[in-house]
Short mmCIF file of C-alpha atoms and ligand atoms in Angstrom, two decimals:
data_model
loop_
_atom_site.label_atom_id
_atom_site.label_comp_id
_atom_site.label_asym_id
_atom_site.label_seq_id
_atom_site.Cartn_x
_atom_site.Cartn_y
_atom_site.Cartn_z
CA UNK A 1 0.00 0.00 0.00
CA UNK A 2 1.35 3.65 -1.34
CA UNK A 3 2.77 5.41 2.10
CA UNK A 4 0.78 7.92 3.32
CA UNK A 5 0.17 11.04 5.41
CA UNK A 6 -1.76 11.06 8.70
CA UNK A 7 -4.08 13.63 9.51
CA UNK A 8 -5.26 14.06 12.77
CA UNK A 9 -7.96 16.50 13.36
CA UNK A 10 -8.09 16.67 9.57
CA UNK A 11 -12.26 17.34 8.84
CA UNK A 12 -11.55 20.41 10.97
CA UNK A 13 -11.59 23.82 8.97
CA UNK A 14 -7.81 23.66 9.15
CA UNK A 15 -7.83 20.46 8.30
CA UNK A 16 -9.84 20.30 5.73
CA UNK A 17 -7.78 22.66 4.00
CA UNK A 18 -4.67 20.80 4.46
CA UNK A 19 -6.07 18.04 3.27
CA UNK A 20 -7.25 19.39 -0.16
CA UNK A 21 -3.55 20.77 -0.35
CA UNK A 22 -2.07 17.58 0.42
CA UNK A 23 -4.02 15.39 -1.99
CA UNK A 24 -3.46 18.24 -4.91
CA UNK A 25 0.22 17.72 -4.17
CA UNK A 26 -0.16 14.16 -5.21
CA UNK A 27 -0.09 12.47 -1.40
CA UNK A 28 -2.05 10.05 0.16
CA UNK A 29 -3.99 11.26 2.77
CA UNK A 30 -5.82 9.35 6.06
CA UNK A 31 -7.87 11.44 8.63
CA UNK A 32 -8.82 10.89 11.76
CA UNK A 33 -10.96 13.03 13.56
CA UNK A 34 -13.34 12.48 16.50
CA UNK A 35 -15.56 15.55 15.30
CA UNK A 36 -15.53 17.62 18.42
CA UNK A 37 -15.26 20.51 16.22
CA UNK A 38 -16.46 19.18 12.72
CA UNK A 39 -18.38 17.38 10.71
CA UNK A 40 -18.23 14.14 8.44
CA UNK A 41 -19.93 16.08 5.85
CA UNK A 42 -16.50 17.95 5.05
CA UNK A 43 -15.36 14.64 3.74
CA UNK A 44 -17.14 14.50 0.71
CA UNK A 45 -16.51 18.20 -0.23
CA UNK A 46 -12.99 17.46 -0.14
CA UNK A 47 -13.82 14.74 -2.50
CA UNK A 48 -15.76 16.87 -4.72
CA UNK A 49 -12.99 19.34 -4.69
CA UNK A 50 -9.67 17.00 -5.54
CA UNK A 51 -12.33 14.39 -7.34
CA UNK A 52 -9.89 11.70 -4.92
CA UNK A 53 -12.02 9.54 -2.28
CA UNK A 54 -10.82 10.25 1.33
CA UNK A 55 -9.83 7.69 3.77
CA UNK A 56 -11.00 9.06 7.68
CA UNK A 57 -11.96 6.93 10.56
CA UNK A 58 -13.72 8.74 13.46
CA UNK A 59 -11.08 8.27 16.63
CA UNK A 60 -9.98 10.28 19.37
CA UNK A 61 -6.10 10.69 19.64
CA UNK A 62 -6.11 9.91 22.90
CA UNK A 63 -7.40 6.44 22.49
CA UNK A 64 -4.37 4.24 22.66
CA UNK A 65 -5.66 0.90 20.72
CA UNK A 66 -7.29 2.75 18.12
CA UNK A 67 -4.35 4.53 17.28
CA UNK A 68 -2.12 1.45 17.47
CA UNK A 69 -4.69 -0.36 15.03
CA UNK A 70 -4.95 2.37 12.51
CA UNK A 71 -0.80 2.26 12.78
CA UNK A 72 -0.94 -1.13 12.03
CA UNK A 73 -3.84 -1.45 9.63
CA UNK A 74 -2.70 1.72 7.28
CA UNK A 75 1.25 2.65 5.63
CA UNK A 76 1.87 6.09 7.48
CA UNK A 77 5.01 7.69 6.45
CA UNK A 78 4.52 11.38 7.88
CA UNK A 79 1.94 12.95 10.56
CA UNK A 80 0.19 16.40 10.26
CA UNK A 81 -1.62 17.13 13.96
CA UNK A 82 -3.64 19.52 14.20
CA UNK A 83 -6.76 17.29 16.52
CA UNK A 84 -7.12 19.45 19.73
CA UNK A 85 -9.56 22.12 21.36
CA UNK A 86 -8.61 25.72 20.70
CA UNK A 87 -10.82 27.82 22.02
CA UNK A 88 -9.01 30.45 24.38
CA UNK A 89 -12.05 31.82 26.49
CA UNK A 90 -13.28 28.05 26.76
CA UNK A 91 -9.37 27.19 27.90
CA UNK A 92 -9.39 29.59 30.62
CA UNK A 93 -12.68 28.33 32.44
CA UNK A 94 -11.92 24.69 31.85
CA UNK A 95 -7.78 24.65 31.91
CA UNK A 96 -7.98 20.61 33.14
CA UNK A 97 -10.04 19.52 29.97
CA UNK A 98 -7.23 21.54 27.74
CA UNK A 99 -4.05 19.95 29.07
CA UNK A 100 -5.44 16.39 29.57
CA UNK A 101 -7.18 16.63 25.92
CA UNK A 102 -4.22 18.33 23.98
CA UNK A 103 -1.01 17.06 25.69
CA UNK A 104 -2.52 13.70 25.92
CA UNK A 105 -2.97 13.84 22.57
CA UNK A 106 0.49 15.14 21.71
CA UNK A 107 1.88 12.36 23.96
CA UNK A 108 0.07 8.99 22.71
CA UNK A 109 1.14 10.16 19.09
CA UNK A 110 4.67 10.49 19.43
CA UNK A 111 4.35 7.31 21.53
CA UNK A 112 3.13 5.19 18.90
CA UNK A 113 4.95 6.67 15.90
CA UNK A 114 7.88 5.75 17.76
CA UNK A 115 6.78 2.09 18.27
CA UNK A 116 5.86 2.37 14.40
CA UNK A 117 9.19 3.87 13.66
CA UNK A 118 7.16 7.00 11.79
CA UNK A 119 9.58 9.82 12.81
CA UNK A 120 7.94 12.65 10.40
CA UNK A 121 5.51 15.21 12.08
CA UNK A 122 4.70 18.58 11.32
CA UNK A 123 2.76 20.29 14.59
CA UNK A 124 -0.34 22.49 14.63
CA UNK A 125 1.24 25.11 17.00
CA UNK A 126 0.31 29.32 17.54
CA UNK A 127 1.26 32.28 17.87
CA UNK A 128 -0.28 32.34 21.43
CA UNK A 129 2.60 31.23 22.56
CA UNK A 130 4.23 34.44 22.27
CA UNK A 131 1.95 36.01 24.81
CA UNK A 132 2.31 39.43 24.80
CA UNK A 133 5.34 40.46 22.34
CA UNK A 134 8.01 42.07 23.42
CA UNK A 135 8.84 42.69 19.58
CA UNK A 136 6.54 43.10 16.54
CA UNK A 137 7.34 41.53 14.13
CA UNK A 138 7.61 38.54 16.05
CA UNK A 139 10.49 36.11 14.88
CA UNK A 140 10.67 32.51 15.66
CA UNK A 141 13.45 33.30 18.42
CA UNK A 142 11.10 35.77 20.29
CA UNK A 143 10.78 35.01 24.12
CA UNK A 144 7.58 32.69 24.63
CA UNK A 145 5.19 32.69 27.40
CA UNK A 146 1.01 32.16 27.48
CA UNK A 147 -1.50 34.36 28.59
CA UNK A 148 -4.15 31.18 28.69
CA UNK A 149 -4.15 27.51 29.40
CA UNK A 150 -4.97 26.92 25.55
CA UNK A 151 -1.46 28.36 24.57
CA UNK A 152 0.35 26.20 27.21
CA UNK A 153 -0.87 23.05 25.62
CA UNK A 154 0.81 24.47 22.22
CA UNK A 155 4.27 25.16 24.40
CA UNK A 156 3.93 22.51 26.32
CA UNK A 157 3.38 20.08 23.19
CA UNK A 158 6.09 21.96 21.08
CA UNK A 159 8.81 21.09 24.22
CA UNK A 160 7.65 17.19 24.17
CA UNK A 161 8.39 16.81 20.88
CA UNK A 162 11.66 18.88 20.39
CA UNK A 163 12.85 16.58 23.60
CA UNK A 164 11.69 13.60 21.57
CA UNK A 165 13.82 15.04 18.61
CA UNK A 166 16.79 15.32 21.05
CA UNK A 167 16.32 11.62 21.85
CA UNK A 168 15.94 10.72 18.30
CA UNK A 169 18.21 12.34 16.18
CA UNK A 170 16.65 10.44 13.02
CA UNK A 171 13.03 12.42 14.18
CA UNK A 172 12.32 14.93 12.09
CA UNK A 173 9.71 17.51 13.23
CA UNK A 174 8.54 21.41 11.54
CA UNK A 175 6.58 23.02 14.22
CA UNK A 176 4.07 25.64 12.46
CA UNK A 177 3.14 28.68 14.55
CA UNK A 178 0.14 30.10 13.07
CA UNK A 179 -1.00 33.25 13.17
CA UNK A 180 -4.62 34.19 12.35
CA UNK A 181 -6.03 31.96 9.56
CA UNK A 182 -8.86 32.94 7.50
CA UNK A 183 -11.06 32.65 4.87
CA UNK A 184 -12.39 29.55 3.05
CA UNK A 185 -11.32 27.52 -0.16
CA UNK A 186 -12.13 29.61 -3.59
CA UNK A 187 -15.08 26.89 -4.03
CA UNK A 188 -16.62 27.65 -1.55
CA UNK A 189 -17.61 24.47 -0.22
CA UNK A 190 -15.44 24.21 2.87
CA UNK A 191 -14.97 26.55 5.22
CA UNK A 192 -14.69 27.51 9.04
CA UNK A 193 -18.26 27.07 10.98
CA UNK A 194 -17.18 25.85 14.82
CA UNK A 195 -19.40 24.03 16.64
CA UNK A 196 -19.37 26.64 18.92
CA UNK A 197 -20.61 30.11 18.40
CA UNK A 198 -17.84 32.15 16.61
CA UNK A 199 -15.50 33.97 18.87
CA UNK A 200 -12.92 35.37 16.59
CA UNK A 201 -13.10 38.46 14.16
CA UNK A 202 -13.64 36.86 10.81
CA UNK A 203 -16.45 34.27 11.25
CA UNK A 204 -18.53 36.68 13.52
CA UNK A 205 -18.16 39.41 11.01
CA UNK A 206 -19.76 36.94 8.19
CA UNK A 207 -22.23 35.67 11.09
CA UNK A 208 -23.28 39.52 11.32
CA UNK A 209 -23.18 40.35 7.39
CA UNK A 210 -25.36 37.39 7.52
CA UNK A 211 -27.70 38.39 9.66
CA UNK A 212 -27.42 35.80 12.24
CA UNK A 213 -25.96 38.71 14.61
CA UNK A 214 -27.53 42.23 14.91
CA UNK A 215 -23.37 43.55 15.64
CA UNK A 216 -19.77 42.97 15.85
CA UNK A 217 -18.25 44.22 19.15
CA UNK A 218 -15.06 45.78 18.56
CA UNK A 219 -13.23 44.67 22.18
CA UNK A 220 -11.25 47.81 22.58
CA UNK A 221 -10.30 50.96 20.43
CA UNK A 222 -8.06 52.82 22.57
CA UNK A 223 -5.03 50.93 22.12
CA UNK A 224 -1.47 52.34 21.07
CA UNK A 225 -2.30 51.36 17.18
CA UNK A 226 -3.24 54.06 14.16
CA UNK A 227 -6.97 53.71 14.70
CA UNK A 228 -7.20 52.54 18.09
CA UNK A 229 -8.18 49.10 17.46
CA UNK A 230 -6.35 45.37 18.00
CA UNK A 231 -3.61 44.61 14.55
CA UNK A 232 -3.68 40.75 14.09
CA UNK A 233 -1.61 38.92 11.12
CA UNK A 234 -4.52 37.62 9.28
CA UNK A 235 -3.65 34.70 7.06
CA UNK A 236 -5.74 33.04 4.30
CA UNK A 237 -6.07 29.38 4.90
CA UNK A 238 -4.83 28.52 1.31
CA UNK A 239 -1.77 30.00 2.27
CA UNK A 240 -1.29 28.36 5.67
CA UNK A 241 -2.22 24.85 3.64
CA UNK A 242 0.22 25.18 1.08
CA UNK A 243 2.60 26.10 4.11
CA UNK A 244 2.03 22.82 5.07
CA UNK A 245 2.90 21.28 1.92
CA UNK A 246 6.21 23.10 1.99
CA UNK A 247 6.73 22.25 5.67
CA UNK A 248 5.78 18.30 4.67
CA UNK A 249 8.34 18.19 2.06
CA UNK A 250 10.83 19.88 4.31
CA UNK A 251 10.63 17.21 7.04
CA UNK A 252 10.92 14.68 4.06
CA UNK A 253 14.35 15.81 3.15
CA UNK A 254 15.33 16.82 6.89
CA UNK A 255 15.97 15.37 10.33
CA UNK A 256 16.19 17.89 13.70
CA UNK A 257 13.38 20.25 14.87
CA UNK A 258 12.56 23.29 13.45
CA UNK A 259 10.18 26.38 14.78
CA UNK A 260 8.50 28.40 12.04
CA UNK A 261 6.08 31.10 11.56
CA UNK A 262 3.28 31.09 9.48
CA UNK A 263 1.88 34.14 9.49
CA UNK A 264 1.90 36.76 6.13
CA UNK A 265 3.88 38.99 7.94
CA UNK A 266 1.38 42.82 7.36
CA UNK A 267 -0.51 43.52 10.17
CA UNK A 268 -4.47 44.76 9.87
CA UNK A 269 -6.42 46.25 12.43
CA UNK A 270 -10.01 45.32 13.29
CA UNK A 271 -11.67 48.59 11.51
CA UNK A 272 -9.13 48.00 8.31
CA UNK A 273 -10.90 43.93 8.60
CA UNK A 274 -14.50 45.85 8.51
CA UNK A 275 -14.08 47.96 6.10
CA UNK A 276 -12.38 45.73 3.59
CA UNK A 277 -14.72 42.82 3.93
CA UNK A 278 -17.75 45.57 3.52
CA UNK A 279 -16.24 47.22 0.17
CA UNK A 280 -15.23 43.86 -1.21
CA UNK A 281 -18.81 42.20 -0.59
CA UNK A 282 -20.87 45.20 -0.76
CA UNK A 283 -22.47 44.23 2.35
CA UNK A 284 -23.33 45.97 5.93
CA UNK A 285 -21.20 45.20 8.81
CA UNK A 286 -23.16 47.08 11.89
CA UNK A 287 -20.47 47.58 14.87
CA UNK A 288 -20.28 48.91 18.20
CA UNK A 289 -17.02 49.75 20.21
CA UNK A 290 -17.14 47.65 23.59
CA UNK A 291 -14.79 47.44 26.19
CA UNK A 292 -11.21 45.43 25.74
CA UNK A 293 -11.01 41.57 25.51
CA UNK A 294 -8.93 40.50 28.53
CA UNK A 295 -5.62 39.00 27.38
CA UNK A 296 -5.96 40.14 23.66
CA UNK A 297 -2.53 42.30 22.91
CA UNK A 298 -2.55 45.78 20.69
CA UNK A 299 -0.14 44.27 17.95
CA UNK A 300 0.45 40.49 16.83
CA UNK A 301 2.49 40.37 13.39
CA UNK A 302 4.95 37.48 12.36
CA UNK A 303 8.58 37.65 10.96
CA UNK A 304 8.10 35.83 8.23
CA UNK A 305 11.64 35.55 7.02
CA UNK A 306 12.23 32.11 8.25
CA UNK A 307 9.68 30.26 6.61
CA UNK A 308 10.64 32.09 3.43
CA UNK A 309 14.32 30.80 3.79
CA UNK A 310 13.83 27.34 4.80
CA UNK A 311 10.57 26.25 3.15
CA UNK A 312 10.31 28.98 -0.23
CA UNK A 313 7.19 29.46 1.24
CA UNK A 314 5.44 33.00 1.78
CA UNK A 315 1.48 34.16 1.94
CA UNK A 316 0.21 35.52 -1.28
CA UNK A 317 -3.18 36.04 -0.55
CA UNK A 318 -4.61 39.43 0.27
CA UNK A 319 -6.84 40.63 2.97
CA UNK A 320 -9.80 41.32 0.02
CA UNK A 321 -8.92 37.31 -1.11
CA UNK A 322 -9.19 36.97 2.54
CA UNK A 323 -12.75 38.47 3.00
CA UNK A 324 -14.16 37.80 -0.48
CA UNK A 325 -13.49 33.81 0.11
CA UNK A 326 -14.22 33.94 3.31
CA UNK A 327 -17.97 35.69 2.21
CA UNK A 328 -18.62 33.12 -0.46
CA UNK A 329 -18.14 29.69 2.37
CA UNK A 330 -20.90 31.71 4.51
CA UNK A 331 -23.38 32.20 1.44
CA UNK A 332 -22.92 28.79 0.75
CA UNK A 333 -23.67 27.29 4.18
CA UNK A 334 -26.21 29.82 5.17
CA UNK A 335 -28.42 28.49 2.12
C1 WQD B 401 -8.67 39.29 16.35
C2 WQD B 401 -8.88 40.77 16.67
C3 WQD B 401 -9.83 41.14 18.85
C4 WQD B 401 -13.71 39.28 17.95
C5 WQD B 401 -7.14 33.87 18.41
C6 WQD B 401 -6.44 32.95 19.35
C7 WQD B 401 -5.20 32.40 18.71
C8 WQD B 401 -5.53 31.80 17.37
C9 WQD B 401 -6.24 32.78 16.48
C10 WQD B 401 -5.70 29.42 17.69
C11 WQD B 401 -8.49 41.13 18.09
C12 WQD B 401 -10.78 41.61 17.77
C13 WQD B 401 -12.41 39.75 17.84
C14 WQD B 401 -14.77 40.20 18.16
C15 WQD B 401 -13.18 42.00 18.12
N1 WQD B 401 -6.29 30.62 17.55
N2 WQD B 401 -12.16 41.09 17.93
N3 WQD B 401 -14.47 41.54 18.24
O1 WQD B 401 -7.49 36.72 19.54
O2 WQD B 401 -5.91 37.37 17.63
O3 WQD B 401 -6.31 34.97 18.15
O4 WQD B 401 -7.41 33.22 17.20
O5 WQD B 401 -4.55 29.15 17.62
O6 WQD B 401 -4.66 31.43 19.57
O7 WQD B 401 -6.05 33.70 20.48
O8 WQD B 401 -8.12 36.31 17.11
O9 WQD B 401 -10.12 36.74 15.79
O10 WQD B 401 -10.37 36.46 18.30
O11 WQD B 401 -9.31 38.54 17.38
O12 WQD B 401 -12.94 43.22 18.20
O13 WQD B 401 -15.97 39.83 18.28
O14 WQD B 401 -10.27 41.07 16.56
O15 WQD B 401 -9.81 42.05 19.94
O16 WQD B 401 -7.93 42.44 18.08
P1 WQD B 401 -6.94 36.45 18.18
P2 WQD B 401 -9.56 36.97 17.15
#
């Protein structure tokens, strides 16, 4: 059987993504996904969009034997994991359900690639685990610390598998800090929609365009930025897929650890995010300024440098791409 590439978390809207950009690049992709946070419908949109048939089995990471059977059953050469709860807000009221979900997680998989001798993994880390910058751009070498329990899984992670990299010199592992991803697939037919109600900027700005919410809060505009309001590093999910395409054939060719960024490096502010997605969509985007969102930070940008050296990989998508794509996936699953 042709060696493949292991998903986990894969029908998520990550995922999903990755997967499309993984099967375009000619590999053979298996998900798993327990579907905390997605749906088996995504499956046969991915279909629809590479026209290849996808191989996922429902499973939680954290189930020991199931992961050990689908080891034994199917030829993995390479892991992408991205399974894990990432909801910040949620994190901080319920830290005990983050660290045993997402560092168990973390641990069982390195545990059985190793008994499987699979030694290729490319981790679904953030840029949360910068905390509060010290310095904007933020490069891969920037001091780390979290602000929530959600970002400590990503550190925490991150550390257990650069030790297991120390211990196994032949391990090769890319560990992907993400910045803000956004948008949807051109197509339209896969997209971000949490199970949960959206929390972050871009899906509750298409929830309110939509309709389904009478107005976007806008947590704070009196911080040290040109129009008052938070500056993320929004990326467009095509981007951060084909990133992991790069990263994938990186880790192919490599041994050792490396951290990189994957962020497009140009910094927009919440009102910029408005105003965009309203001129490229020609729709209404109702706000209201509200009081700042404990633990966000004024500025988060990437360096970007490092993923453009190592992996001849940068964003090319713009912020209208961004909010035009991202407009089309909530027309589509609003019908
Ligand atoms: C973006 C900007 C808000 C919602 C989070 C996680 C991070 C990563 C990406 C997983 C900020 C403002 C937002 C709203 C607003 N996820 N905002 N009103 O907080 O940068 O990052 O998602 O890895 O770990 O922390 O993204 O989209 O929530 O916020 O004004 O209703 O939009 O203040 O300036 P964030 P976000």
């Amino acid at each position: 059987m042709e060696k493949g590439v292991l998903l986990t978390g894969g029908a998520g809207f990550i995922g999903s993504h990755v997967a499309v950009a993984l099967i375009n690049a000619g590999y053979r992709v298996y998900i798993v996904d327990n579907y905390a946070n997605s749906s088996p419908d995504v499956l046969d949109r991915i279909e629809r969009i590479t026209g290849t048939p996808v191989y996922c089995t429902k499973m939680d990471v954290t189930d020991r034997v199931s992961l050990r059977n689908l080891f034994r059953c199917v030829s993995i050469e390479s892991v992408i994991h991205l399974a894990g709860f990432k909801a910040v807000g949620e994190s901080v009221a319920d830290p005990l359900k983050y660290y045993r979900n997402n560092l168990e997680a973390t641990m069982m998989l390195l545990d059985v690639m190793l008994e499987h001798g699979v030694k290729k993994l490319i981790f679904s880390s953030s840029a949360t685990v910068y905390g509060s910058p010290e310095v904007v751009p933020i490069p891969e070498t920037a001091r780390t610390g979290c602000t929530n329990p959600y970002g400590w899984t990503k550190l925490m992670s991150e550390q257990m598998i650069l030790d297991v990299c120390t211990a196994h010199p032949d391990f090769s592992a890319i560990l992907l800090r993400y910045f803000n991803p956004v948008g949807a697939h051109p197509s339209g037919l896969i997209g971000e929609s949490p199970s949960q109600p959206p929390t972050n900027l871009f899906p509750y700005i298409c929830s309110v365009a939509a309709g389904e919410k009478d107005k976007l809060l806008i947590f704070g505009n009196d911080y040290p930025t040109p129009d008052g309001t938070g500056i993320r590093d929004y990326i467009h999910i095509e981007d951060l897929a084909a990133g992991h395409v790069s990263a994938m054939q990186y880790a192919l060719e490599h041994t050792g650890s490396e951290i990189i960024n994957l962020g497009a490096g140009q910094g927009y502010s919440v009102l910029d995010v408005i105003h965009t997605f309203e001129r490229v969509n020609n729709v209404h985007v109702p706000y209201e300024i509200a009081s700042r969102r404990p633990g966000d930070v004024a500025v988060c940008c990437a360096a970007p440098d490092k993923a453009e050296r190592l992996l001849h990989w940068k964003a090319a998508r713009s912020l209208p791409d961004m909010c035009r794509d991202a407009w089309r996936w909530t027309m589509t699953r609003t019908r």
